[in-house]
mmCIF file of C-alpha atoms and ligand atoms in Angstrom:
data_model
loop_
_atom_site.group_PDB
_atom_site.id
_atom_site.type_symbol
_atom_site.label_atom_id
_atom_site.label_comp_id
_atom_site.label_asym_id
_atom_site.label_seq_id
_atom_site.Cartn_x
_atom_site.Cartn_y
_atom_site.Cartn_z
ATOM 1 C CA UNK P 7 109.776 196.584 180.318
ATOM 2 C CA UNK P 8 109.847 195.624 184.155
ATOM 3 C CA UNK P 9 107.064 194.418 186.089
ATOM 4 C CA UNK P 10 106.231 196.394 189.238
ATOM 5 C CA UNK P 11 104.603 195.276 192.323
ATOM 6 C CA UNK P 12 103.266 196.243 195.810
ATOM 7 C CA UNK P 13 105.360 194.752 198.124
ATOM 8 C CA UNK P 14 104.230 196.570 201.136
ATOM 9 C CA UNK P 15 101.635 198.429 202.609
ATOM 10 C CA UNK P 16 101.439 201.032 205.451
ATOM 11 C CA UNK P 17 99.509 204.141 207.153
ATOM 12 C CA UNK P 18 99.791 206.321 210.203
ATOM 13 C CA UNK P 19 96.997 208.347 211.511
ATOM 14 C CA UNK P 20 97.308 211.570 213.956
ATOM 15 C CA UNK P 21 96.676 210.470 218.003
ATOM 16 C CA UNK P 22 93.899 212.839 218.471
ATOM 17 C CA UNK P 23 90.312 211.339 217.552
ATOM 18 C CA UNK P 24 87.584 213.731 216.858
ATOM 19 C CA UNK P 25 83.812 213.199 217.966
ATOM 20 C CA UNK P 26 80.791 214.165 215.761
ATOM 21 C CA UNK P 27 79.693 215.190 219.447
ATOM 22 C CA UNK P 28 82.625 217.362 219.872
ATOM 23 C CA UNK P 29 82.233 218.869 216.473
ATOM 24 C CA UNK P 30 78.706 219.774 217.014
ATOM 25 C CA UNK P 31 80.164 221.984 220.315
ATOM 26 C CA UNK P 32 81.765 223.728 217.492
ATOM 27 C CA UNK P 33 79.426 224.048 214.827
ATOM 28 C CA UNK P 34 75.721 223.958 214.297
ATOM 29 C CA UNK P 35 75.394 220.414 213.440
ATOM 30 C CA UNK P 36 74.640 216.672 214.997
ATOM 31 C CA UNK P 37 76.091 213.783 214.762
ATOM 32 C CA UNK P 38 73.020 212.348 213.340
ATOM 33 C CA UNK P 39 73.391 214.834 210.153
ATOM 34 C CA UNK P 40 77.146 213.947 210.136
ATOM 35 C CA UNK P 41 76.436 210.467 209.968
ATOM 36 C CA UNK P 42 73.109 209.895 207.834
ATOM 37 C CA UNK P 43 74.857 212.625 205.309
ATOM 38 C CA UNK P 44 78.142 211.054 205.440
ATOM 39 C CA UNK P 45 78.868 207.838 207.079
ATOM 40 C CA UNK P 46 81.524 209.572 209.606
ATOM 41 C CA UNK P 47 81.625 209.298 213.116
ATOM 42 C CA UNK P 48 84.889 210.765 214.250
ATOM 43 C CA UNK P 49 88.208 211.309 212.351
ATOM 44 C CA UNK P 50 91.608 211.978 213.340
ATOM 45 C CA UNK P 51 92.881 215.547 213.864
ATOM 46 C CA UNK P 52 96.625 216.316 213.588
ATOM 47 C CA UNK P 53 97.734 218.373 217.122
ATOM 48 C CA UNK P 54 101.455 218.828 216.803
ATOM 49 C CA UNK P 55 103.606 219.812 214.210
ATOM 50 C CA UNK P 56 105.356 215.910 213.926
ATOM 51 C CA UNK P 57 101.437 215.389 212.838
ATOM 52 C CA UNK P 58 102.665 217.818 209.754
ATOM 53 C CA UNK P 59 102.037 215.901 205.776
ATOM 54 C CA UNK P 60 106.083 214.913 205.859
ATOM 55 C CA UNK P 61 105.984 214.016 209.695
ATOM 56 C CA UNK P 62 102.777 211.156 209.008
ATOM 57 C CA UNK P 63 104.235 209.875 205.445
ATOM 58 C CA UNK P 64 107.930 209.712 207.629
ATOM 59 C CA UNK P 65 105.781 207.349 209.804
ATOM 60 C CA UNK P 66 104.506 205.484 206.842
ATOM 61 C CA UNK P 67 107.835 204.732 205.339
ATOM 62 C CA UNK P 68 109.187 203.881 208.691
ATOM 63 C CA UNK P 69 106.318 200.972 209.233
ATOM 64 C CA UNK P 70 107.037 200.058 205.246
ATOM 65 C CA UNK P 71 110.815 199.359 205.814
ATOM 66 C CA UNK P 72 109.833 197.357 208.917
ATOM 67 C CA UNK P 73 107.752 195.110 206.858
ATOM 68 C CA UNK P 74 109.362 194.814 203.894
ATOM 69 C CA UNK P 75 113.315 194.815 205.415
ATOM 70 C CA UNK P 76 114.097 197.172 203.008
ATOM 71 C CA UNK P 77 116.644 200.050 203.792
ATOM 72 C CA UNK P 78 116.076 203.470 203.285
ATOM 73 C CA UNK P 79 119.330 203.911 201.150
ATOM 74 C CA UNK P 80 117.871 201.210 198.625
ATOM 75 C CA UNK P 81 114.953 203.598 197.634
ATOM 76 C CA UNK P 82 115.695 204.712 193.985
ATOM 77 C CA UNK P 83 112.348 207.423 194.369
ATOM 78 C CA UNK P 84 109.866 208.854 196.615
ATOM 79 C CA UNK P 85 106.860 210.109 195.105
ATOM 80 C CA UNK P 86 104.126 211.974 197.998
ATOM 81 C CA UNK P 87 100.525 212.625 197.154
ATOM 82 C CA UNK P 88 99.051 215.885 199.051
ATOM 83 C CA UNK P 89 96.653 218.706 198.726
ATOM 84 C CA UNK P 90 98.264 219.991 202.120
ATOM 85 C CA UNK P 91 102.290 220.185 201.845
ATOM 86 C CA UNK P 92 104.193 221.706 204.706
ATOM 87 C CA UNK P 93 105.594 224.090 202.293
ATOM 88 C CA UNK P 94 105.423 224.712 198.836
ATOM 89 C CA UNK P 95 109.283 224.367 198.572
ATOM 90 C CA UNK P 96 110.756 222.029 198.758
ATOM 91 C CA UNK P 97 108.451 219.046 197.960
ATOM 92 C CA UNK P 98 107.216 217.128 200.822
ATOM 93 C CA UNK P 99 108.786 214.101 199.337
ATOM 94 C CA UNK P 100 111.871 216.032 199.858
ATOM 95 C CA UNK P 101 111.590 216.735 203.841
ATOM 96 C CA UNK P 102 110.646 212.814 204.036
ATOM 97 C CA UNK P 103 113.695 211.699 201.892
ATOM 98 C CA UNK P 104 115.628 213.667 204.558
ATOM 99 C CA UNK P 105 114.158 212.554 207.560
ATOM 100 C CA UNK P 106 114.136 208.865 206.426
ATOM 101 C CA UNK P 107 117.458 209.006 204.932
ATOM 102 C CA UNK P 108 117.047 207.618 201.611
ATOM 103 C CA UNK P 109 120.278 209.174 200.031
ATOM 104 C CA UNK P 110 120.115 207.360 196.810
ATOM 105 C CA UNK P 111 116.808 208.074 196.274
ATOM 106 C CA UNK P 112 117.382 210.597 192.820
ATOM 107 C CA UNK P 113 113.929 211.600 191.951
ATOM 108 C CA UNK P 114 111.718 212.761 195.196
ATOM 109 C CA UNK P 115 108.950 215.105 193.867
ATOM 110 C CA UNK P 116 105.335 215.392 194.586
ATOM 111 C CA UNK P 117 101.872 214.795 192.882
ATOM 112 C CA UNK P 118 98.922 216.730 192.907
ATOM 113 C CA UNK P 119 95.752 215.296 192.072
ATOM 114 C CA UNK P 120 93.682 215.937 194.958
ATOM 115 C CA UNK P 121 92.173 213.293 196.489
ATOM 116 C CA UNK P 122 92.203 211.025 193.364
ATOM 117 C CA UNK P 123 96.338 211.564 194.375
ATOM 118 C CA UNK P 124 96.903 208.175 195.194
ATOM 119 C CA UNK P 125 95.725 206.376 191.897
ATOM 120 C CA UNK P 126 98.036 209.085 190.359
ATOM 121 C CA UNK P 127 100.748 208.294 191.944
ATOM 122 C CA UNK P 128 100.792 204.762 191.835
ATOM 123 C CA UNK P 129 100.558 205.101 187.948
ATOM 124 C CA UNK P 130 103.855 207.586 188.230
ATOM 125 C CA UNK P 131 105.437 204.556 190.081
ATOM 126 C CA UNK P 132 104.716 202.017 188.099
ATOM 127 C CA UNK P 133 106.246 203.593 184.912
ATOM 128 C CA UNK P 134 108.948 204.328 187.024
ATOM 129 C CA UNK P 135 109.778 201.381 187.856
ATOM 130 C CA UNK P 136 108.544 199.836 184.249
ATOM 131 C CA UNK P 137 111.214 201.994 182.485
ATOM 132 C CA UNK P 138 114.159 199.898 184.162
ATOM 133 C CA UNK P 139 115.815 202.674 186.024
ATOM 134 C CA UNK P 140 113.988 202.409 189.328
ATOM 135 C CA UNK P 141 113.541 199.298 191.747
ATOM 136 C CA UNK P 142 112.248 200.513 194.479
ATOM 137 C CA UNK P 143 110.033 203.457 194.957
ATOM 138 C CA UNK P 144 107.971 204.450 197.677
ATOM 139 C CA UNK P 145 104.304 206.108 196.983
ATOM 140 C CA UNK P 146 102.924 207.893 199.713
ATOM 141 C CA UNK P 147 99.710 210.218 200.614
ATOM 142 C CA UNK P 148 99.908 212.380 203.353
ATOM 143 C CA UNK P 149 97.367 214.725 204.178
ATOM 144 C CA UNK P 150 96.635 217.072 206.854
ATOM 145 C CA UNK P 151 93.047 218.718 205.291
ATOM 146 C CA UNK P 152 92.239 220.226 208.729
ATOM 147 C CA UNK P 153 95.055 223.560 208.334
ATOM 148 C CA UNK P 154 93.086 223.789 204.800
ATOM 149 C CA UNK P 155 89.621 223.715 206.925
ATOM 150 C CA UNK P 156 87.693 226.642 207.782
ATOM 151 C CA UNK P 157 86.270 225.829 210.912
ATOM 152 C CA UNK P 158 83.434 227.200 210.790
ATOM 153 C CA UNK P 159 82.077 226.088 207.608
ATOM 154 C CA UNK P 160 79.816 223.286 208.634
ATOM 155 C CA UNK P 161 79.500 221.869 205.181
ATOM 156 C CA UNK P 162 83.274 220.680 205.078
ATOM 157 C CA UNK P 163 84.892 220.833 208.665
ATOM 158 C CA UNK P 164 82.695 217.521 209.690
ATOM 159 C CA UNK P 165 83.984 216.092 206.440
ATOM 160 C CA UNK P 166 87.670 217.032 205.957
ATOM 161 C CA UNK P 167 90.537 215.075 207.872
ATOM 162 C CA UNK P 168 94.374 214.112 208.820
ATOM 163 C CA UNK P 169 96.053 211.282 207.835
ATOM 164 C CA UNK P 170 98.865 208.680 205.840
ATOM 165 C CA UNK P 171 99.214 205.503 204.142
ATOM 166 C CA UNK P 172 101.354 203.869 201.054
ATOM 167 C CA UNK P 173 103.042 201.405 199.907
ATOM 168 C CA UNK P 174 106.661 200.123 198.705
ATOM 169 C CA UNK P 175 106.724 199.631 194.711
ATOM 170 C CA UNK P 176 109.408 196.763 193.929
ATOM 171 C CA UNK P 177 109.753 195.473 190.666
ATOM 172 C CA UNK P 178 107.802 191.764 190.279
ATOM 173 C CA UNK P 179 108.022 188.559 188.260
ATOM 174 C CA UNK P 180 104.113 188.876 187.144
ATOM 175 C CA UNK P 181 102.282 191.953 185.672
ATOM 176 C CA UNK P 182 100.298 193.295 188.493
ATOM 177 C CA UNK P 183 99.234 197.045 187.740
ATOM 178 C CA UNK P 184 96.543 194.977 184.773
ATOM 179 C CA UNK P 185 94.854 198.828 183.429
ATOM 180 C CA UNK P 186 94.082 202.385 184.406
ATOM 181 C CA UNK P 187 91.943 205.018 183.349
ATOM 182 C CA UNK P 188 92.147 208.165 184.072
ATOM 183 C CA UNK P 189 90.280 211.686 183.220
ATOM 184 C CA UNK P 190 90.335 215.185 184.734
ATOM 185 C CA UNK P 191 87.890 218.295 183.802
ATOM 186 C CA UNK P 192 89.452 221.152 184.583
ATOM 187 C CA UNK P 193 86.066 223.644 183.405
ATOM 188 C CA UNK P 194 84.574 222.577 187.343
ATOM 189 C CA UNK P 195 87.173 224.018 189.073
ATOM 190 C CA UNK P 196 84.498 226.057 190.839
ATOM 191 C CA UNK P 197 82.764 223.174 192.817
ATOM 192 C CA UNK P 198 86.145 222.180 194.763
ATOM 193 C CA UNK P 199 88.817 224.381 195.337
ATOM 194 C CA UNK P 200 90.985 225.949 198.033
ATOM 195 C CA UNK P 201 93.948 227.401 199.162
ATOM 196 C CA UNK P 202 94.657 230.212 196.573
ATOM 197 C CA UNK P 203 97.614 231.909 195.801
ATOM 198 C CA UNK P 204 97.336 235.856 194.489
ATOM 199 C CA UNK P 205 100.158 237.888 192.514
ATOM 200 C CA UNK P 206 101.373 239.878 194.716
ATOM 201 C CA UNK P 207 104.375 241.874 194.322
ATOM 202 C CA UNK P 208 105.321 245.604 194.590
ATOM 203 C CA UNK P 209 103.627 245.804 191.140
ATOM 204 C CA UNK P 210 100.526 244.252 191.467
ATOM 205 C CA UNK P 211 98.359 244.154 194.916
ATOM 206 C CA UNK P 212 96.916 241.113 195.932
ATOM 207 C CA UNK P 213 92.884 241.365 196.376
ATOM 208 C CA UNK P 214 91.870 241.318 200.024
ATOM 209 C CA UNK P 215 89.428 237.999 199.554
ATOM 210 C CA UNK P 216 92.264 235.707 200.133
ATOM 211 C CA UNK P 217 90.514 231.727 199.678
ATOM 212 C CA UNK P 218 92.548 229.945 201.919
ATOM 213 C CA UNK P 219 90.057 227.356 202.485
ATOM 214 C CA UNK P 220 88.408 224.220 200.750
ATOM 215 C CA UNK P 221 85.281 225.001 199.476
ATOM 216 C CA UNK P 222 82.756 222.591 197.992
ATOM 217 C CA UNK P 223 79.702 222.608 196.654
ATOM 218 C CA UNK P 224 79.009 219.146 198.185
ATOM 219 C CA UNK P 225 75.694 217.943 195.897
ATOM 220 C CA UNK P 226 77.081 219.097 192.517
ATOM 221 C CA UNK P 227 80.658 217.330 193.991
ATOM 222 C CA UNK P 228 78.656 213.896 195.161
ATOM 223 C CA UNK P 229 76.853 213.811 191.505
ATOM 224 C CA UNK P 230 80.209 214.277 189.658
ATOM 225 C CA UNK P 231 82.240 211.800 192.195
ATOM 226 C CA UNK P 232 79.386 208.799 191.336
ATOM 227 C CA UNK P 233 78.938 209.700 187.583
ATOM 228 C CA UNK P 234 82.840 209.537 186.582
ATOM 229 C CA UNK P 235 84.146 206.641 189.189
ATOM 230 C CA UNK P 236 81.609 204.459 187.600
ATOM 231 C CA UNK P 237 82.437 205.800 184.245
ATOM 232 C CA UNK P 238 86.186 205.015 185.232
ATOM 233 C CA UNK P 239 85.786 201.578 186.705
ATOM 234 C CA UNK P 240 83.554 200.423 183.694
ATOM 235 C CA UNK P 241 86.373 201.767 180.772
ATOM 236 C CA UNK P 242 89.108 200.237 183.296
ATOM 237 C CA UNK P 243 87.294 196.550 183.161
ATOM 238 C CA UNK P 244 86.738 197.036 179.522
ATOM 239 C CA UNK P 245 89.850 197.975 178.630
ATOM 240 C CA UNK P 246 91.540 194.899 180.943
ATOM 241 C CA UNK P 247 88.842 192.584 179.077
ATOM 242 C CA UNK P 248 87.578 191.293 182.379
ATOM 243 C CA UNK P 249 84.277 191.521 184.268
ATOM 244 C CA UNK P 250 83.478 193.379 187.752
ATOM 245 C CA UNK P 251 82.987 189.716 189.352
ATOM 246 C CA UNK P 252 87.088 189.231 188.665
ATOM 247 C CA UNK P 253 87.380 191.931 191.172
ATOM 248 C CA UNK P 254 87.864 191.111 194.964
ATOM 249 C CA UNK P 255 87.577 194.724 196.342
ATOM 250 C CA UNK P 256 86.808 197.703 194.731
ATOM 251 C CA UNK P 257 88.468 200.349 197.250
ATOM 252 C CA UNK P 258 87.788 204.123 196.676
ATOM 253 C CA UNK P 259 88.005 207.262 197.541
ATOM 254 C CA UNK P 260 86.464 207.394 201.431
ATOM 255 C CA UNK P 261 84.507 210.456 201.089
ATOM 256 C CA UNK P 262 80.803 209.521 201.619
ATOM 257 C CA UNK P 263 79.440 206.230 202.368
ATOM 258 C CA UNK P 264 76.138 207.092 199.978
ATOM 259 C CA UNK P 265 78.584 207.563 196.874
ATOM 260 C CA UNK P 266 79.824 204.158 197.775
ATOM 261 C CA UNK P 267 76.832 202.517 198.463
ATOM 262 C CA UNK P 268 75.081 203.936 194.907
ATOM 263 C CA UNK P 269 78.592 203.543 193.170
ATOM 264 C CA UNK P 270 77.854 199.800 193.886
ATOM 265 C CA UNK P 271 74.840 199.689 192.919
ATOM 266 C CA UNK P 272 74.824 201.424 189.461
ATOM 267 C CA UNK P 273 78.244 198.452 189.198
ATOM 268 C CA UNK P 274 75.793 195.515 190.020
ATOM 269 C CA UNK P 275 78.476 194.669 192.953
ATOM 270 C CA UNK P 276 77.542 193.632 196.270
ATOM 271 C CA UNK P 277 78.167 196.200 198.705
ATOM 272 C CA UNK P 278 80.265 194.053 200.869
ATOM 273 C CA UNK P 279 82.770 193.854 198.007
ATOM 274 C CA UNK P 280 83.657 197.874 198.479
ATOM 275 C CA UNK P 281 85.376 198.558 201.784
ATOM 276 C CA UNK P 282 84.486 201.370 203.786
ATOM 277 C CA UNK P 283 86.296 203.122 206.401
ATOM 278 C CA UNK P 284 85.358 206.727 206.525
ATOM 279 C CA UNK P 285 82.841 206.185 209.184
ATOM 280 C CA UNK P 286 86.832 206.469 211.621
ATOM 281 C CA UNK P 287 88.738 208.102 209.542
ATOM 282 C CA UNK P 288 86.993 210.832 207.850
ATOM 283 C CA UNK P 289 87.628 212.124 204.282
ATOM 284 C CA UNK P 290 91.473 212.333 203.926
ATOM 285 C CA UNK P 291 91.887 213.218 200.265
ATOM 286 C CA UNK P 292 94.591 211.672 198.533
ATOM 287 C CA UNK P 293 95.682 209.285 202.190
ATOM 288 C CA UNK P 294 91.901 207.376 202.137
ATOM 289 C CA UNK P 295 92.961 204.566 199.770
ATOM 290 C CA UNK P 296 96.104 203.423 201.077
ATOM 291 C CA UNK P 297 94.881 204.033 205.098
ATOM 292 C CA UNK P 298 92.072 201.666 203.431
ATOM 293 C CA UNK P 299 94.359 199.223 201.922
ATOM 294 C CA UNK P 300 96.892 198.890 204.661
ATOM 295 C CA UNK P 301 93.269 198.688 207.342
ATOM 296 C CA UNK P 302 92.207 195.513 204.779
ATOM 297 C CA UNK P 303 95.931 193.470 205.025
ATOM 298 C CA UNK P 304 95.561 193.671 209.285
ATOM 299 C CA UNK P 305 91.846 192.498 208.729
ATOM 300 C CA UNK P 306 93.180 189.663 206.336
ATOM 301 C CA UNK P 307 90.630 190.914 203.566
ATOM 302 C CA UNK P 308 93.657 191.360 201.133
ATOM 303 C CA UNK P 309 96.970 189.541 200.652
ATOM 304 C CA UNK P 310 100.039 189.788 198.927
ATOM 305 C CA UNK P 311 101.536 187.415 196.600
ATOM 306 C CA UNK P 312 97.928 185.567 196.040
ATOM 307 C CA UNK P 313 96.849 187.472 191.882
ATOM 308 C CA UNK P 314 93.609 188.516 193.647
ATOM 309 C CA UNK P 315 92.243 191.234 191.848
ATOM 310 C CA UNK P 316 91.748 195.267 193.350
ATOM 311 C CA UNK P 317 90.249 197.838 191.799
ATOM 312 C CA UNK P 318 91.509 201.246 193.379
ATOM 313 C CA UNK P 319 89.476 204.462 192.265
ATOM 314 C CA UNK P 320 89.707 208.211 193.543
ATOM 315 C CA UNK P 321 87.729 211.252 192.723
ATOM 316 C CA UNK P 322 87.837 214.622 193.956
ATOM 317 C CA UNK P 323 89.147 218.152 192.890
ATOM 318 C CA UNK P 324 89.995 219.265 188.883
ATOM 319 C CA UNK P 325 87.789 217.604 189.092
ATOM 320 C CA UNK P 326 90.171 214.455 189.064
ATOM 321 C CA UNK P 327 88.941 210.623 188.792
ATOM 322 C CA UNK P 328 91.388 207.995 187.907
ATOM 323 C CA UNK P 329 91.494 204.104 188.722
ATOM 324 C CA UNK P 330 93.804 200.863 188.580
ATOM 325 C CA UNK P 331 93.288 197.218 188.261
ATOM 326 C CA UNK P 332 96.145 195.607 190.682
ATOM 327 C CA UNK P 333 96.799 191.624 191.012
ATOM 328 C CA UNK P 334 97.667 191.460 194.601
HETATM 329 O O1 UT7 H 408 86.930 214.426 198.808
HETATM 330 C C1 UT7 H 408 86.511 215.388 197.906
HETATM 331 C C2 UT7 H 408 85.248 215.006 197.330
HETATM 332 N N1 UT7 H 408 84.170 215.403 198.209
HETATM 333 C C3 UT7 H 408 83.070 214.710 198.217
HETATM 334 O O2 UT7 H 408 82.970 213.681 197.602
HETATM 335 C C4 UT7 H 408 81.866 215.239 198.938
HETATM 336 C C5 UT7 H 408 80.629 214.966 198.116
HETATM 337 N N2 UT7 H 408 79.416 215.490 198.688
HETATM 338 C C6 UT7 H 408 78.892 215.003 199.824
HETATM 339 O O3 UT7 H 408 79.461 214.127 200.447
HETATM 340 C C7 UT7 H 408 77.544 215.525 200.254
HETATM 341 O O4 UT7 H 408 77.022 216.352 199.245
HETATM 342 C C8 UT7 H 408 77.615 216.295 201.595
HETATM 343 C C9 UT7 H 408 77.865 215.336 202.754
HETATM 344 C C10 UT7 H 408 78.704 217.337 201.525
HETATM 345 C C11 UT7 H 408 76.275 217.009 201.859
HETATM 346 O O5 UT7 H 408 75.206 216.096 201.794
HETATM 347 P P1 UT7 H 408 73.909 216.476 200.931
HETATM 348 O O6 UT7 H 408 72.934 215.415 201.125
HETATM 349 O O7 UT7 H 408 74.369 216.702 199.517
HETATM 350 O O8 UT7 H 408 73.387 217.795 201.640
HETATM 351 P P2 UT7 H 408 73.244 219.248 201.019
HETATM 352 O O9 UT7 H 408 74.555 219.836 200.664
HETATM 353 O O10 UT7 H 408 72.206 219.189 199.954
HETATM 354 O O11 UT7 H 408 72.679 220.057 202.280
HETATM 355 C C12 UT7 H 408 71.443 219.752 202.843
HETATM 356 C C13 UT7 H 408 71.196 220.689 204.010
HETATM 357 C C14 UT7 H 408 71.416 222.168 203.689
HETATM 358 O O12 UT7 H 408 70.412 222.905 204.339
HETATM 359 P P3 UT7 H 408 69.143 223.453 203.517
HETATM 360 O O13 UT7 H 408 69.726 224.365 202.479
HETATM 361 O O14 UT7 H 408 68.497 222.236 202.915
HETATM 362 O O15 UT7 H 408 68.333 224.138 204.567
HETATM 363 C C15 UT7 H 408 72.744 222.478 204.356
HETATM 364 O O16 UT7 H 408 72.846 223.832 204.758
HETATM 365 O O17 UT7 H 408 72.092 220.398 205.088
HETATM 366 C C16 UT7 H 408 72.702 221.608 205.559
HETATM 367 N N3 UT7 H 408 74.007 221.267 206.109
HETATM 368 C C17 UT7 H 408 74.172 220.837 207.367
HETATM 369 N N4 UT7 H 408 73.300 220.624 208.374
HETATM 370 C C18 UT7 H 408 73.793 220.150 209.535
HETATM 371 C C19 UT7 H 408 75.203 221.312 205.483
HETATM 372 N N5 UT7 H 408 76.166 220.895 206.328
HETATM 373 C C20 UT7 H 408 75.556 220.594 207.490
HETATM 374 C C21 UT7 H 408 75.999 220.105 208.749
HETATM 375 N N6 UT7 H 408 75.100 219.909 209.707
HETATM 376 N N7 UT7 H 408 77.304 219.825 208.964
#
């Protein structure tokens, strides 16, 4: 069995920042609410079509092959996380292979575990690359929430937003991906969901109630999110026999900065040791962890190549929660 690592990360975010102010022109809330409730102040908003799920993770793979000096013919797979693909066919991993130009790249397909998407998809390239037959993969989580946002709901539009980030999988000389755990319940499909799909054919008329949008039913959502991801993170550090003081960062989903703050606390971790970046960014599903992770290597918080020890850990709709120990 091969070894994989993270050899690179990246992210790309839309141009256009959003206020709370400006949403409150929209909707009837504050920015006080937004912020108190949440932790945001102002995401980004995608405004063109480039700004499209394949168009940001394009971006991302560009700013990976710049870092790592990998070409794009040397990618063996492309695996994209989204809840928001520009079409349903072909995969948005497809429309990126294209557009990057990573001919040789056999399997491009993507994942969909909402916003737990990531820690999905980083276990999907790991055993790729584990089973031999893959060297270099790309994982990437694109997301563009806000055409899946009804804008007038004010319970999710000041929540919900665009963005990228991921990272280069290359196989490694240590083991780095240490454990994961993951669990999904698909019986609360009815506290997050969105964007259905109805038979319809000549035979069969589709009902009139079409559910384009996400819907959440935010408190029953928060309870689950801090429940499971501590659940999670406490079978992941039993399973890798260590202890949550091995850890240098836990880094999770960026959804609300009270499920963070009482995640840590129902640990026993500092709350300095979980990074937060919602508070500019916004919830962006599947995209938060890596646009977190590539944020922490330009701060210097994280480094390749030096065994320190991440815990990654998403949540969100199945209901999905899954996590990963990584030596950096
Ligand atoms: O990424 C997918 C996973 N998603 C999440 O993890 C989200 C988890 N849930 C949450 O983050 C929080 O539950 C929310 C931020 C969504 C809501 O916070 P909350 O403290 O649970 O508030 P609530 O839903 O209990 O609502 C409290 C009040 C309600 O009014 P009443 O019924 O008490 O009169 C809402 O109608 O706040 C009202 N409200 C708002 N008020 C101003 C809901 N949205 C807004 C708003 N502005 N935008």
């Amino acid at each position: 069995m091969k070894n994989a690592k993270i050899a690179a990360f990246a992210s790309h975010s839309p141009e256009k920042v959003v206020s709370n102010e400006e949403l409150s022109r929209l909707v009837d809330t504050t920015d006080e609410w937004i912020q108190t409730r949440s932790g945001i102040r102002s995401r980004r908003i995608s405004s063109s079509e480039s700004e499209n799920s394949s168009g940001l993770a394009t971006q991302v793979a560009l700013a990976l092959f710049e870092k790592s000096g990998v070409k794009p013919e040397e990618i063996d797979a492309i695996v994209v996380t989204t809840v928001t693909p520009d079409m349903n066919t072909p995969s948005t991993a497809a429309l990126v292979q294209r557009n990057i130009g990573a001919v040789n790249a056999g399997m491009c397909f993507d994942v969909n575990a909402a916003c737990a998407g990531f820690v999905y998809g980083m276990s999907v390239g790991e055993k790729l690359i584990s089973s031999g037959k893959h060297k270099k993969v790309l994982v990437l989580s694109a997301e563009v929430l806000s055409k899946a946002t009804d804008w007038l709901d004010r319970s999710t539009c000041v929540l919900l937003a665009d963005g990228a980030g991921g990272v280069l999988l290359t196989e490694g000389d240590e083991k780095s991906f240490l454990a994961e755990d993951f669990k999904s319940d698909g019986n609360k499909i009815d506290i997050l969901h969105g964007g259905n799909f109805h038979v319809s054919n000549p035979w069969c008329e589709a009902p009139q109630d079409f559910k384009l949008y996400i819907r959440m039913k935010g408190r029953e959502v928060f309870d689950f999110a801090l429940k499971e991801m501590t659940k999670s993170i406490n079978r992941l550090i039993e399973e890798a026999k260590a202890s949550v003081n091995d850890v240098k960062y836990f880094v999770v989903h960026q959804a609300n900065a009270r499920i963070i703050q009482a995640a840590a606390k129902k640990l026993g971790v500092a709350q300095d040791r979980f990074y937060v970046n919602m508070h500019e960014y916004g919830n962006t599903s599947s995209a938060s962890i890596p646009i977190a992770l590539s944020d922490m290597i330009k701060k210097g918080l994280i480094k390749s190549e030096t065994g320190d020890k991440i815990v990654i850990s998403g949540f969100g709709a199945g209901m999905t929660v899954g996590s990963m120990l990584i030596a950096l």
